[in-house]
Coordinates of C-alpha atoms and ligand atoms in Angstrom, one line a residue:
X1 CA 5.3 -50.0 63.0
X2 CA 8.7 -51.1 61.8
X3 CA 9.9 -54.6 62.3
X4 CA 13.8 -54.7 63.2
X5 CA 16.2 -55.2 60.5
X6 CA 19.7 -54.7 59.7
X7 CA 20.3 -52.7 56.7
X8 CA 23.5 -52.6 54.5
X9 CA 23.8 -51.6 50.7
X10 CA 27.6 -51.7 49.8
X11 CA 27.6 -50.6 46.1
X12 CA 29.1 -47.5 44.8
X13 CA 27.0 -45.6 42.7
X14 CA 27.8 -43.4 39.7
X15 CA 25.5 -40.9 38.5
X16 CA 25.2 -38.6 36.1
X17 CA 26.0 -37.7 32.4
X18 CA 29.3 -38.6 31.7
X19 CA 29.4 -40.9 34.8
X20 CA 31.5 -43.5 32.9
X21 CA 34.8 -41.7 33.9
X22 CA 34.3 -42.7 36.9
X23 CA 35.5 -46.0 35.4
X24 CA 39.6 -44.6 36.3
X25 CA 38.9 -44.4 39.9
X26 CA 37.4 -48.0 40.1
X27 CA 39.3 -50.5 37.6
X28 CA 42.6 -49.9 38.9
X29 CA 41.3 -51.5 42.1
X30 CA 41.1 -54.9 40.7
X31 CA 43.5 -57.1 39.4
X32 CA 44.7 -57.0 35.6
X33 CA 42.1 -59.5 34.1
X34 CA 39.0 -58.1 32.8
X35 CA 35.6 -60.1 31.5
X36 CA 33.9 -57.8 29.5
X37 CA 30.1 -59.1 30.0
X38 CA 27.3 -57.8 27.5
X39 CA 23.9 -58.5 25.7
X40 CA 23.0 -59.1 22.1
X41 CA 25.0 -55.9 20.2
X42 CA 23.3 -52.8 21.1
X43 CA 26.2 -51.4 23.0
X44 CA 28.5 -51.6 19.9
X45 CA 25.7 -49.8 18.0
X46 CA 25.6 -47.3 20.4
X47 CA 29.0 -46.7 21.1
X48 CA 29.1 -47.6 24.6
X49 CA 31.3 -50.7 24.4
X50 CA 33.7 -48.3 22.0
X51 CA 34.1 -46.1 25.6
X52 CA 34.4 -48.6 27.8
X53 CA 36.9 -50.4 25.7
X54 CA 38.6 -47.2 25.8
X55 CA 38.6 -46.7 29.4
X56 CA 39.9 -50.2 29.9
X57 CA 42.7 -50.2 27.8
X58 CA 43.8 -46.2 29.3
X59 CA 43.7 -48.5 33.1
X60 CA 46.1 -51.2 31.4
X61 CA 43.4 -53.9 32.0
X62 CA 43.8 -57.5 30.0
X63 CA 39.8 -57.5 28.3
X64 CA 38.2 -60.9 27.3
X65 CA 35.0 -61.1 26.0
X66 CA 31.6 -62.6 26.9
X67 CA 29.0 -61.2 24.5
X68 CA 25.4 -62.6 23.5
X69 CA 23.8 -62.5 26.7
X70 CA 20.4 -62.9 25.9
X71 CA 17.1 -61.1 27.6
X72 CA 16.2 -63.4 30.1
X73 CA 19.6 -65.3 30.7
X74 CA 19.4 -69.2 30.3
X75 CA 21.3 -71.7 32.4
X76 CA 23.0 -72.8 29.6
X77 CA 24.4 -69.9 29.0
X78 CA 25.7 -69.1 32.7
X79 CA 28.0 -72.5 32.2
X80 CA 29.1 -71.3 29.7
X81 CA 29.8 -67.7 30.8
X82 CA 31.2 -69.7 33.8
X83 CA 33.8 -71.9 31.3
X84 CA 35.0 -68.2 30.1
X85 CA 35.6 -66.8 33.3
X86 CA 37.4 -69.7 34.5
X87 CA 39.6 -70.1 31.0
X88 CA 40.6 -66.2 31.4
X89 CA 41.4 -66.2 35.3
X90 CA 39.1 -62.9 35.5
X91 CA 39.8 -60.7 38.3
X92 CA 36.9 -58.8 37.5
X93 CA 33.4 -59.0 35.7
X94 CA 32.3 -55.9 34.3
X95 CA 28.8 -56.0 33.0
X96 CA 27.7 -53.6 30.9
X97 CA 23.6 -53.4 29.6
X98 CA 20.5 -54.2 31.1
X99 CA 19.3 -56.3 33.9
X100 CA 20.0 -59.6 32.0
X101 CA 23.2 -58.5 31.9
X102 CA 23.8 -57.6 35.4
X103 CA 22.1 -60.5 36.7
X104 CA 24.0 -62.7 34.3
X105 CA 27.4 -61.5 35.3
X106 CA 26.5 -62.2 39.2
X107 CA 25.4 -65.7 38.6
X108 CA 29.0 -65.9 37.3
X109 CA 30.5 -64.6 39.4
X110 CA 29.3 -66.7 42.5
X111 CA 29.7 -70.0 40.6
X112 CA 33.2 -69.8 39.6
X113 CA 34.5 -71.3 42.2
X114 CA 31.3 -72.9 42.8
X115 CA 32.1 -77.5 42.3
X116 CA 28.2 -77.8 42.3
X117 CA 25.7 -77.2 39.7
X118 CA 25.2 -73.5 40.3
X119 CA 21.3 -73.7 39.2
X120 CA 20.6 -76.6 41.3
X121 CA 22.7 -75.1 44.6
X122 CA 21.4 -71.1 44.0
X123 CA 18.0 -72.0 41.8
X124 CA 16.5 -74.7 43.1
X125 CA 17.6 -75.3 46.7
X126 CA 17.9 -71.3 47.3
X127 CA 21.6 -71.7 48.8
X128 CA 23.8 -69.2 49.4
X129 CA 26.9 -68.0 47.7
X130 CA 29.6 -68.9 50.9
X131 CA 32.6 -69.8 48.8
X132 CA 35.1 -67.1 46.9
X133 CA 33.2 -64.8 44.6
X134 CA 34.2 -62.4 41.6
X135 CA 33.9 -59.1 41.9
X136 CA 31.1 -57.7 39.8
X137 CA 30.8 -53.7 38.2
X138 CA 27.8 -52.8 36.1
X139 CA 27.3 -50.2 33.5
X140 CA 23.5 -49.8 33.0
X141 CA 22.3 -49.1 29.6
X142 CA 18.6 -50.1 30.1
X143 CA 16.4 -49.3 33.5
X144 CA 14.1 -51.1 35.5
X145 CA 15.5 -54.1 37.2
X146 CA 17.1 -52.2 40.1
X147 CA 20.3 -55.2 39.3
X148 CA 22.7 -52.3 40.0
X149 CA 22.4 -52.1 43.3
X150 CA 20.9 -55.3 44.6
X151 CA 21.8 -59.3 45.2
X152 CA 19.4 -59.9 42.6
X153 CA 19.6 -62.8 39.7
X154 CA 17.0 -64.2 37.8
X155 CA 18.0 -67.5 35.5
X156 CA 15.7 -68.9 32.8
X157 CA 15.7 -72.8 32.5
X158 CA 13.1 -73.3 29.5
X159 CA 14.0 -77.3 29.8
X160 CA 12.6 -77.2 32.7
X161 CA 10.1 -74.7 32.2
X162 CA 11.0 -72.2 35.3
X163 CA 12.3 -68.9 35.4
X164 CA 13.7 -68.1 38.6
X165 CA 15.2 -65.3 41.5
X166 CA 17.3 -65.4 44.1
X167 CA 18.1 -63.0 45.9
X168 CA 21.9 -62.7 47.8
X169 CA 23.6 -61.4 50.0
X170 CA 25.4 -57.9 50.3
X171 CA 28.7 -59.9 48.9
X172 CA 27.1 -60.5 45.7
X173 CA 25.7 -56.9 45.0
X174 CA 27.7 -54.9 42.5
X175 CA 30.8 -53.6 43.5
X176 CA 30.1 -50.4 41.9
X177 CA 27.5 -49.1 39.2
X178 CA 27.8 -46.9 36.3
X179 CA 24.3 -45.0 36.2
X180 CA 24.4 -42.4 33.1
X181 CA 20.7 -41.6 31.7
X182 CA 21.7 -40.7 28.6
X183 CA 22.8 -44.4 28.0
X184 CA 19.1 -45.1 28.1
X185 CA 18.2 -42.7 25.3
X186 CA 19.0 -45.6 22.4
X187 CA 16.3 -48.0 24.4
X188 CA 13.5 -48.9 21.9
X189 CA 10.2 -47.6 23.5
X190 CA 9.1 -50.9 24.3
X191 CA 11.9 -51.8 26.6
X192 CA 11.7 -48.4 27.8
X193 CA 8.2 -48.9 28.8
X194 CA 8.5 -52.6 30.0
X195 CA 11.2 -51.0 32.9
X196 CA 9.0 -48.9 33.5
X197 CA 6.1 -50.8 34.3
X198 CA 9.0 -53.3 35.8
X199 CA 10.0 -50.3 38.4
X200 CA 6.1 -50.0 39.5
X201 CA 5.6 -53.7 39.8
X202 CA 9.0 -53.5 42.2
X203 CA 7.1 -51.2 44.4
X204 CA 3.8 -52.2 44.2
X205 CA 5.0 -55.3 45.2
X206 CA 6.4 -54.2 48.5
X207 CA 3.8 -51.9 49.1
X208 CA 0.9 -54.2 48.5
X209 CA 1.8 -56.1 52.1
X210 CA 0.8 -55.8 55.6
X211 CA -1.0 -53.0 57.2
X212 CA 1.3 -51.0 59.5
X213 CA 1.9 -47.8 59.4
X214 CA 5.7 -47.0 58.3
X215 CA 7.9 -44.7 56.1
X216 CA 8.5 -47.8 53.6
X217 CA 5.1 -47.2 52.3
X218 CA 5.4 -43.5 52.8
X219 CA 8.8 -43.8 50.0
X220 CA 7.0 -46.0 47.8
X221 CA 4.4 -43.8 47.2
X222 CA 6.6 -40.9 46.8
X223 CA 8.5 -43.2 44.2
X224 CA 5.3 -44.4 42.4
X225 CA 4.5 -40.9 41.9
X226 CA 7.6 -39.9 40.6
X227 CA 7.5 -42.5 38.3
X228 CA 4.2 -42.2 36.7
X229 CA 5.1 -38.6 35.8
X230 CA 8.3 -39.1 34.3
X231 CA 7.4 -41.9 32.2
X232 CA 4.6 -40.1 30.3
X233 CA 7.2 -37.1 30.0
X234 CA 9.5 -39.7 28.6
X235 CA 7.2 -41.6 26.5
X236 CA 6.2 -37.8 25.2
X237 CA 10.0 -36.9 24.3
X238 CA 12.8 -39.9 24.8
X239 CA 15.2 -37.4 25.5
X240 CA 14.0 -35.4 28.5
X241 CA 17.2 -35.8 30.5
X242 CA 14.9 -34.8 33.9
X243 CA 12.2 -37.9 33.1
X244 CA 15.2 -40.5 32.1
X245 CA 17.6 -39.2 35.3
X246 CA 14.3 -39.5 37.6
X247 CA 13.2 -43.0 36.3
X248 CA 16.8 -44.1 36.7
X249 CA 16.9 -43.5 40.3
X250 CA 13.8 -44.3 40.7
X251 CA 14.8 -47.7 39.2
X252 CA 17.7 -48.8 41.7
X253 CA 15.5 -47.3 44.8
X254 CA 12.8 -49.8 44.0
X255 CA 14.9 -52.4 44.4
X256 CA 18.1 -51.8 45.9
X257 CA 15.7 -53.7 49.0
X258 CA 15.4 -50.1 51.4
X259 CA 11.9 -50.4 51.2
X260 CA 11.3 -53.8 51.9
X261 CA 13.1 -53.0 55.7
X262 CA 11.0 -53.7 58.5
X263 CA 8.2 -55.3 56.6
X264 CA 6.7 -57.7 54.7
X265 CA 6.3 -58.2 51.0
X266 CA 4.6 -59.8 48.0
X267 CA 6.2 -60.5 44.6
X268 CA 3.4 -63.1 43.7
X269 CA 3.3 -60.5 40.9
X270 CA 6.8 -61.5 39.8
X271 CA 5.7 -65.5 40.4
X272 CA 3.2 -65.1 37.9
X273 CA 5.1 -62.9 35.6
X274 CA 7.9 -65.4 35.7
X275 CA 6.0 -68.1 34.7
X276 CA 5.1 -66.8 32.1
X277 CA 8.7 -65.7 31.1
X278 CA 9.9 -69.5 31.5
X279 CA 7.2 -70.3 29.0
X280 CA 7.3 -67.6 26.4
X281 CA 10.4 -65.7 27.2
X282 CA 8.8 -62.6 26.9
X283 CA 10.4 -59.0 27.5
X284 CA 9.9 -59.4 31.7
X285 CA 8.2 -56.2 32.4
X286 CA 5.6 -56.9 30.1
X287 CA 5.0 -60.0 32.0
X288 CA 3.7 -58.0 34.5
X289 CA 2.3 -55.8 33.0
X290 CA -0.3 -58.3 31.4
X291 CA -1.1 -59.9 35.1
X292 CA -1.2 -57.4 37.3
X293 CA -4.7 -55.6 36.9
X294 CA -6.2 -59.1 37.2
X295 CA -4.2 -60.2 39.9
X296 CA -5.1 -56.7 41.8
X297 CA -8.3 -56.9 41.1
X298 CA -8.7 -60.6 42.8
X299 CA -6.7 -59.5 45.8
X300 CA -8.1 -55.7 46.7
X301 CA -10.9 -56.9 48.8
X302 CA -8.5 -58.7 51.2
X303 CA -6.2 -55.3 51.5
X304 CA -8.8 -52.9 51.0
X305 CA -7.3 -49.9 53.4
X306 CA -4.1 -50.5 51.3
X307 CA -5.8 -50.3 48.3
X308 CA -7.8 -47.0 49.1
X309 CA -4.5 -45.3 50.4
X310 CA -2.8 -46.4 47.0
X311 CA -5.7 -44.5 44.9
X312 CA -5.8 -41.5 47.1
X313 CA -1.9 -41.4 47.3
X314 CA -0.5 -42.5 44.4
X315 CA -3.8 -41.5 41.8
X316 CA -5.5 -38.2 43.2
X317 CA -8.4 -40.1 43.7
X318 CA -11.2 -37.4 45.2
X319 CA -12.9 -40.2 48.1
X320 CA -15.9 -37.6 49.3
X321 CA -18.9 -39.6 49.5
X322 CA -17.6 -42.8 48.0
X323 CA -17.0 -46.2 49.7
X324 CA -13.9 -47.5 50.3
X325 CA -14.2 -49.9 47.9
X326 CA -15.4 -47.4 45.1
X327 CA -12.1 -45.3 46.3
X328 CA -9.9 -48.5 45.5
X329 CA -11.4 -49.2 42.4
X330 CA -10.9 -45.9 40.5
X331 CA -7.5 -46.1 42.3
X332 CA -6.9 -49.4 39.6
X333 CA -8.6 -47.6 36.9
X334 CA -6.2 -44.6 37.2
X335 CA -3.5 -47.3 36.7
X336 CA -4.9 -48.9 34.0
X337 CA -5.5 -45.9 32.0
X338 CA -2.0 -44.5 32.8
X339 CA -0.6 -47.8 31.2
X340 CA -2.7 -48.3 28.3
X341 CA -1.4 -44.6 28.2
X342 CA 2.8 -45.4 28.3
X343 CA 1.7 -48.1 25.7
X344 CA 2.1 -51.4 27.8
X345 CA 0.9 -55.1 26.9
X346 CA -2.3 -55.4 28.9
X347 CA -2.9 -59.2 27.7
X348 CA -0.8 -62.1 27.8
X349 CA -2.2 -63.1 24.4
X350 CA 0.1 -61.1 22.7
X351 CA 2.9 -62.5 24.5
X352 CA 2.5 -65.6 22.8
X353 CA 0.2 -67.5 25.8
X354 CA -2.7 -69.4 24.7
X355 CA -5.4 -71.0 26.9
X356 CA -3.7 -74.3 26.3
X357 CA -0.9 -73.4 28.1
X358 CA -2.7 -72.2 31.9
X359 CA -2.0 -75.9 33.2
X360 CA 1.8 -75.5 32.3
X361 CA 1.6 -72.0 33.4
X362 CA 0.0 -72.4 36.8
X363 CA 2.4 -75.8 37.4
X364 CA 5.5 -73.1 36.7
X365 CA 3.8 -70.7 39.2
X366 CA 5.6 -70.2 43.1
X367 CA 2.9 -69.4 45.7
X368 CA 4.1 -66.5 48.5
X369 CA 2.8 -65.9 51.3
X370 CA 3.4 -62.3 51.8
X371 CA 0.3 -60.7 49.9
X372 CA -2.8 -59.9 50.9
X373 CA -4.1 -63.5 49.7
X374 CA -2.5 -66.6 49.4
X375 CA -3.4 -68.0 46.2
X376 CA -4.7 -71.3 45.2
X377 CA -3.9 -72.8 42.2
X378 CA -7.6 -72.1 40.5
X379 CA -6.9 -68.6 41.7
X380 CA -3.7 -68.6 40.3
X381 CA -5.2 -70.3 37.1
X382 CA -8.1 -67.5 37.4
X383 CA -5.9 -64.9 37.2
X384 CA -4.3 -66.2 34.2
X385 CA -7.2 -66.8 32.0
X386 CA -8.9 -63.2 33.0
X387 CA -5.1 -62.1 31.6
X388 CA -5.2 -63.7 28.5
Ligands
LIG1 O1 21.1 -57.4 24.4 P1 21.3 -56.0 23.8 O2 21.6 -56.0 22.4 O3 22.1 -55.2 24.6 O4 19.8 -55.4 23.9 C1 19.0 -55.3 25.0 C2 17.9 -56.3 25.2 O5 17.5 -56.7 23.9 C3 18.3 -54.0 25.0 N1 19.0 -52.8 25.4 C4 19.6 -52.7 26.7 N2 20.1 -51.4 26.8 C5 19.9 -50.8 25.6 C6 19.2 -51.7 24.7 N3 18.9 -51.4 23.5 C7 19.2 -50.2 23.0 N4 19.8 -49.2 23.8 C8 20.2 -49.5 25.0 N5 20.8 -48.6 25.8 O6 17.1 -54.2 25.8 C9 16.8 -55.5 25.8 C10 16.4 -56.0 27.2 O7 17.5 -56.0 28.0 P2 17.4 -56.8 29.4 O8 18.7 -56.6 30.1 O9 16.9 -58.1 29.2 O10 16.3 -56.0 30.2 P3 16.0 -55.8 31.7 O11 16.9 -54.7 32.3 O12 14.6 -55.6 31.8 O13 16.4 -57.2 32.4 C11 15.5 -58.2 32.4 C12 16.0 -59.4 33.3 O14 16.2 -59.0 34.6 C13 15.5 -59.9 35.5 C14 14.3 -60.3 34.6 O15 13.7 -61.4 35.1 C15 15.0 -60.5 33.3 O16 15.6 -61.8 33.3 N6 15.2 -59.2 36.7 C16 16.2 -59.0 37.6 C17 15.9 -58.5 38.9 C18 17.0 -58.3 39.9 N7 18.2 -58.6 39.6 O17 16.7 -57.8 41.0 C19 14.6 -58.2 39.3 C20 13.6 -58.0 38.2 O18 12.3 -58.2 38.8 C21 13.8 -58.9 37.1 O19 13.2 -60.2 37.4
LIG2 ZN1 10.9 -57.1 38.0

């Protein structure tokens, strides 16, 4: 069964090779003033920001820059992204990179005309963006976050040791996104991997919740499949256009919140992966990847149906003359052996976590209530030392 809900995803999409013209039909809706958002350099490296540029200046627009945003965006930085978009009198952020980048430039945008402390008001109490925001377009250049077409934004205070989400409303999503897999091809295989393993946590996430039957599940497992084939076909040859397209979309369908509608959801996952982010500041889907078999593990016996359908769906798994549990188990082991396979960090060691730091990590830990289990905090610690 489906619970009600009311579903609306306004962002435009763009997809394809050669999907950045598509930049003519959008900019001239906006006003003159454009903050050009991006990460650490690799767009100049890869010519990207040289075509964007380009397709800025042939639409007339004013550019001003905000470079250096950083994998996991800090507060500090989202002042001072807010400062520069303020000073320049933007009339539009474009965002062009990964999900940092995208999440980045929608923090900005909803706390320009923000008086209050935007991570205290959106961070920390969870309120929502009401006031005047700035329109937001992204170009993607790395996949996994879903950012593109979602309310999503996930700010990093390491002061404070907490990594955190919120998630808005439809007038924060992206205006429009730029989706053009061959942007992806540069990606080092480590960030390639990381989204991918980022795009499975997504669905697992929703999946791994509730016991109803209804066509959310149905599309996550058609998603999940998709996904495990295309990313060995990737990892085998970076520039299969068909395994790069297919992971792209399968990217923003994860999480562009379709099949969270009409039931409920985890993302304890994500609390423990973002912990460990805040502490480390670790490449995020790696972060998950390092928790999740544990935390799977510690939960399957509480959502055991789920669990079997997820093997024999998702894995193949033959379940003549086996118990359900047996079914669910190889199910995990399928998993596991498909992600030692794409190359993924399967222990939080070497992301820089050391026993001394489970207190810390466990303090930095939310608990949902959504999952199978509701953790305590020596399950959550648990988890975290069987993932070291
Ligand atoms: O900074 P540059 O130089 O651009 O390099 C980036 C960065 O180092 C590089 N990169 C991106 N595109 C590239 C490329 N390198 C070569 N060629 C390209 N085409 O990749 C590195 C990682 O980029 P980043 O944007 O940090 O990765 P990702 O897309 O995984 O975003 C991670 C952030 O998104 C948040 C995460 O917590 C993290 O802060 N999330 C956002 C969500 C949302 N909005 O819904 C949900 C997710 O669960 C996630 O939490
Ligand atoms: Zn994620």
């Amino acid at each position: 069964m489906l619970g009600k809900f009311s579903y609306c995803n306004p962002t435009r999409l763009y997809f394809g090779e050669g999907a950045l013209s598509a930049l003519a039909l959008e900019l001239p809706k906006y006003g003159k003033r454009v903050l050009l958002v991006y990460g650490g350099g690799s767009i100049k490296r890869n010519g990207i920001y040289d075509q964007v540029v380009a397709s800025l200046k042939a639409c007339g627009k004013e550019v001003f820059e905000d470079g250096g945003v950083m994998p996991n965006p800090t507060v500090e930085k989202l002042y001072e992204g807010v400062r520069r978009a303020r000073d320049c009198q933007a009339d539009l952020i474009l965002a062009v990179g990964g999900g940092s980048v995208c999440d980045y430039a929608k923090a900005v945008s909803i706390s320009v005309f923000c008086d209050e402390d935007p991570w205290e008001k959106y961070f920390i109490r969870f309120e929502d963006a009401v006031q005047k925001t700035l329109p937001v377009g992204c170009v993607l250049t790395m996949v996994g976050t879903g950012s593109e077409m979602n309310g999503g934004s996930v700010i990093t205070n390491h002061a404070q040791k907490l990594k955190i989400g919120h998630v808005f409303g439809d007038r924060v999503f992206p205006k429009f996104s730029v989706l053009d897999p061959t942007f992806t091809y540069s990606l080092p295989k480590h960030q390639m991997v990381s989204g991918c393993f980022d795009i499975m946590s997504h669905i697992m996430e929703q999946y791994f919740s509730g016991e109803d039957d209804n066509t959310s599940d149905y599309i996550a497992e058609g998603l999940m499949r998709s996904l495990v084939h295309s990313s060995v076909a990737a990892v085998a040859d970076p520039h299969d256009y068909e395994a790069r397209s297919n992971i792209m979309w399968t990217a923003t369908w994860a999480l562009n919140t379709l099949i969270a509608m009409g039931k409920t959801t985890d993302w304890e996952v994500h609390m423990l992966g973002q912990a460990i982010g805040a502490h480390t500041d670790a490449t995020h889907g790696m972060t998950l990847s390092a928790v999740s078999l544990p935390y799977y593990r510690h939960i399957m016996s509480y959502g055991l149906p789920k669990f079997k359908r997820f093997a024999i769906a998702v894995w193949g798994v033959d379940a003549a003359g086996k118990s359900d549990r047996q079914v669910a188990e190889e199910g995990l082991a399928a998993m596991e052996r498909w992600m030692k396979s794409i190359g993924l960090v399967m222990h939080t060691s070497e992301l820089g976590v050391s026993e001394d730091m489970l207190d810390g990590l466990v303090e930095s830990t939310l608990v949902m209530d959504g999952g199978y289990k509701v953790l305590t905090k020596d399950e959550i610690r648990e988890i975290f030392r069987q993932s070291l």
